[in-house]
PDB file of C-alpha atoms in Angstrom:
ATOM      1  CA  MET A 283      -6.395  36.444  -3.866  1.00  0.00           C
ATOM      2  CA  VAL A 284      -6.862  34.183  -6.846  1.00  0.00           C
ATOM      3  CA  PRO A 285     -10.274  32.517  -7.176  1.00  0.00           C
ATOM      4  CA  ARG A 286     -10.117  28.808  -6.419  1.00  0.00           C
ATOM      5  CA  GLU A 287     -11.019  27.748  -9.969  1.00  0.00           C
ATOM      6  CA  ASP A 288      -8.102  29.761 -11.384  1.00  0.00           C
ATOM      7  CA  ARG A 289      -5.440  28.255  -9.136  1.00  0.00           C
ATOM      8  CA  SER A 290      -3.390  25.593 -10.803  1.00  0.00           C
ATOM      9  CA  GLN A 291      -3.818  22.341  -8.945  1.00  0.00           C
ATOM     10  CA  PRO A 292      -0.964  19.900  -9.392  1.00  0.00           C
ATOM     11  CA  THR A 293      -1.989  16.685 -11.053  1.00  0.00           C
ATOM     12  CA  ILE A 294      -0.066  13.479 -11.442  1.00  0.00           C
ATOM     13  CA  ASP A 295      -0.346  11.060 -14.324  1.00  0.00           C
ATOM     14  CA  LEU A 296      -0.336   7.917 -12.183  1.00  0.00           C
ATOM     15  CA  SER A 297      -0.052   5.662 -15.240  1.00  0.00           C
ATOM     16  CA  GLU A 298       3.471   7.014 -15.620  1.00  0.00           C
ATOM     17  CA  TYR A 299       4.474   5.428 -12.285  1.00  0.00           C
ATOM     18  CA  VAL A 300       2.347   2.292 -11.951  1.00  0.00           C
ATOM     19  CA  ASP A 301       4.924  -0.133 -13.379  1.00  0.00           C
ATOM     20  CA  GLY A 302       7.689   1.211 -11.147  1.00  0.00           C
ATOM     21  CA  LEU A 303       5.425   1.196  -8.103  1.00  0.00           C
ATOM     22  CA  TYR A 304       4.414  -2.402  -8.832  1.00  0.00           C
ATOM     23  CA  SER A 305       8.056  -3.488  -9.176  1.00  0.00           C
ATOM     24  CA  TYR A 306       8.928  -1.821  -5.883  1.00  0.00           C
ATOM     25  CA  ALA A 307       5.879  -3.310  -4.149  1.00  0.00           C
ATOM     26  CA  LEU A 308       6.841  -6.749  -5.454  1.00  0.00           C
ATOM     27  CA  VAL A 309      10.340  -6.363  -4.003  1.00  0.00           C
ATOM     28  CA  LEU A 310       8.880  -5.378  -0.632  1.00  0.00           C
ATOM     29  CA  SER A 311       6.091  -7.945  -0.405  1.00  0.00           C
ATOM     30  CA  ARG A 312       7.424 -10.826  -2.548  1.00  0.00           C
ATOM     31  CA  ASP A 313       3.797 -11.531  -3.426  1.00  0.00           C
ATOM     32  CA  ARG A 314       2.005 -10.483  -6.631  1.00  0.00           C
ATOM     33  CA  THR A 315      -1.407 -10.039  -5.057  1.00  0.00           C
ATOM     34  CA  GLU A 316      -0.019  -8.053  -2.146  1.00  0.00           C
ATOM     35  CA  ALA A 317       2.006  -5.896  -4.567  1.00  0.00           C
ATOM     36  CA  GLU A 318      -1.129  -5.146  -6.589  1.00  0.00           C
ATOM     37  CA  ASP A 319      -2.977  -4.196  -3.400  1.00  0.00           C
ATOM     38  CA  LEU A 320      -0.127  -1.917  -2.313  1.00  0.00           C
ATOM     39  CA  VAL A 321      -0.115  -0.110  -5.664  1.00  0.00           C
ATOM     40  CA  GLN A 322      -3.887   0.245  -5.604  1.00  0.00           C
ATOM     41  CA  GLU A 323      -3.845   1.694  -2.085  1.00  0.00           C
ATOM     42  CA  THR A 324      -0.985   4.037  -3.009  1.00  0.00           C
ATOM     43  CA  CYS A 325      -2.851   5.337  -6.060  1.00  0.00           C
ATOM     44  CA  LEU A 326      -6.070   5.748  -4.094  1.00  0.00           C
ATOM     45  CA  ARG A 327      -4.314   7.786  -1.435  1.00  0.00           C
ATOM     46  CA  ALA A 328      -2.508   9.822  -4.088  1.00  0.00           C
ATOM     47  CA  VAL A 329      -5.790  10.746  -5.777  1.00  0.00           C
ATOM     48  CA  ARG A 330      -7.267  11.780  -2.422  1.00  0.00           C
ATOM     49  CA  ALA A 331      -4.217  13.891  -1.487  1.00  0.00           C
ATOM     50  CA  MET A 332      -3.409  15.361  -4.896  1.00  0.00           C
ATOM     51  CA  GLY A 333      -5.032  18.691  -4.028  1.00  0.00           C
ATOM     52  CA  ARG A 334      -2.580  19.145  -1.146  1.00  0.00           C
ATOM     53  CA  LEU A 335       0.490  18.462  -3.281  1.00  0.00           C
ATOM     54  CA  ARG A 336       2.671  21.501  -3.889  1.00  0.00           C
ATOM     55  CA  PRO A 337       3.401  22.350  -7.539  1.00  0.00           C
ATOM     56  CA  ASP A 338       7.166  21.973  -6.958  1.00  0.00           C
ATOM     57  CA  SER A 339       6.853  18.540  -5.304  1.00  0.00           C
ATOM     58  CA  ASN A 340       8.658  15.475  -6.567  1.00  0.00           C
ATOM     59  CA  ALA A 341       5.654  13.287  -7.390  1.00  0.00           C
ATOM     60  CA  LYS A 342       7.691  10.141  -7.994  1.00  0.00           C
ATOM     61  CA  SER A 343       9.427  10.357  -4.640  1.00  0.00           C
ATOM     62  CA  TRP A 344       6.128  11.148  -2.934  1.00  0.00           C
ATOM     63  CA  LEU A 345       4.430   8.093  -4.462  1.00  0.00           C
ATOM     64  CA  PHE A 346       7.249   5.675  -3.676  1.00  0.00           C
ATOM     65  CA  THR A 347       7.525   6.971  -0.110  1.00  0.00           C
ATOM     66  CA  SER A 348       3.768   6.573   0.311  1.00  0.00           C
ATOM     67  CA  LEU A 349       3.917   2.979  -0.938  1.00  0.00           C
ATOM     68  CA  ARG A 350       6.765   2.176   1.437  1.00  0.00           C
ATOM     69  CA  ASN A 351       4.923   3.726   4.384  1.00  0.00           C
ATOM     70  CA  ILE A 352       1.756   1.773   3.576  1.00  0.00           C
ATOM     71  CA  TRP A 353       3.848  -1.412   3.496  1.00  0.00           C
ATOM     72  CA  PHE A 354       5.501  -0.638   6.852  1.00  0.00           C
ATOM     73  CA  ASN A 355       2.125   0.111   8.429  1.00  0.00           C
ATOM     74  CA  GLN A 356       0.765  -3.219   7.199  1.00  0.00           C
ATOM     75  CA  LEU A 357       3.789  -5.055   8.593  1.00  0.00           C
ATOM     76  CA  ARG A 358       3.259  -3.425  11.989  1.00  0.00           C
ATOM     77  CA  GLN A 359      -0.402  -4.450  11.971  1.00  0.00           C
ATOM     78  CA  TRP A 360       0.414  -8.046  11.046  1.00  0.00           C
ATOM     79  CA  ARG A 361       3.054  -8.309  13.763  1.00  0.00           C
ATOM     80  CA  THR A 362       0.800  -6.957  16.493  1.00  0.00           C
ATOM     81  CA  ALA A 363      -2.332  -8.841  15.439  1.00  0.00           C
ATOM     82  CA  PRO A 364      -3.223 -11.821  17.578  1.00  0.00           C
ATOM     83  CA  GLU A 365      -2.426 -15.212  16.123  1.00  0.00           C
ATOM     84  CA  VAL A 366      -5.503 -16.973  14.754  1.00  0.00           C
ATOM     85  CA  VAL A 367      -5.626 -20.741  15.043  1.00  0.00           C
ATOM     86  CA  GLU A 368      -8.357 -22.762  13.374  1.00  0.00           C
ATOM     87  CA  LEU A 369      -9.224 -26.151  14.793  1.00  0.00           C
ATOM     88  CA  ASP A 370     -10.424 -28.875  12.455  1.00  0.00           C
ATOM     89  CA  LEU A 371     -13.500 -30.137  14.238  1.00  0.00           C
ATOM     90  CA  ASP A 372     -15.164 -31.987  11.355  1.00  0.00           C
ATOM     91  CA  GLY A 373     -13.155 -35.154  11.915  1.00  0.00           C
ATOM     92  CA  ASP A 374     -10.818 -35.021   8.891  1.00  0.00           C
ATOM     93  CA  GLY A 375      -7.811 -34.008  10.930  1.00  0.00           C
ATOM     94  CA  ALA A 376      -8.739 -34.598  14.533  1.00  0.00           C
ATOM     95  CA  ASN A 377      -6.792 -32.607  17.086  1.00  0.00           C
ATOM     96  CA  ARG A 378      -4.787 -30.807  14.386  1.00  0.00           C
ATOM     97  CA  ALA A 379      -4.498 -27.031  14.513  1.00  0.00           C
ATOM     98  CA  ALA A 380      -3.826 -25.013  11.396  1.00  0.00           C
ATOM     99  CA  ASP A 381      -1.918 -21.737  11.625  1.00  0.00           C
ATOM    100  CA  THR A 382      -3.718 -19.239   9.377  1.00  0.00           C
ATOM    101  CA  ARG A 383      -1.340 -16.338   9.953  1.00  0.00           C
ATOM    102  CA  GLN A 384       0.576 -15.207   6.863  1.00  0.00           C
ATOM    103  CA  HIS A 385       4.332 -15.580   7.070  1.00  0.00           C
ATOM    104  CA  ASN A 386       6.684 -13.355   5.101  1.00  0.00           C
TER     105      ASN A 386
END
């Protein structure tokens, strides 16, 4: 058995993929802020899981698949979340309800 410190742990230079991930996230979300959040979450998860990555893994494919899965999970959450309606009770827009749910 090889001591843990001598095993080669795969590492990924995330800076190599950030621009491509952002472009893909922008295509999926059509929103700059959401795309930035998707890339950030993808990179965070990649850093956490890097120790489990096999040396022969395709890092680029793994990252892009992760980003896509994060996006799909967010879509599912948004679609199943209850609709929130705010009522304007201060008198500026009496009896007018404002839909605060994001539409994509």
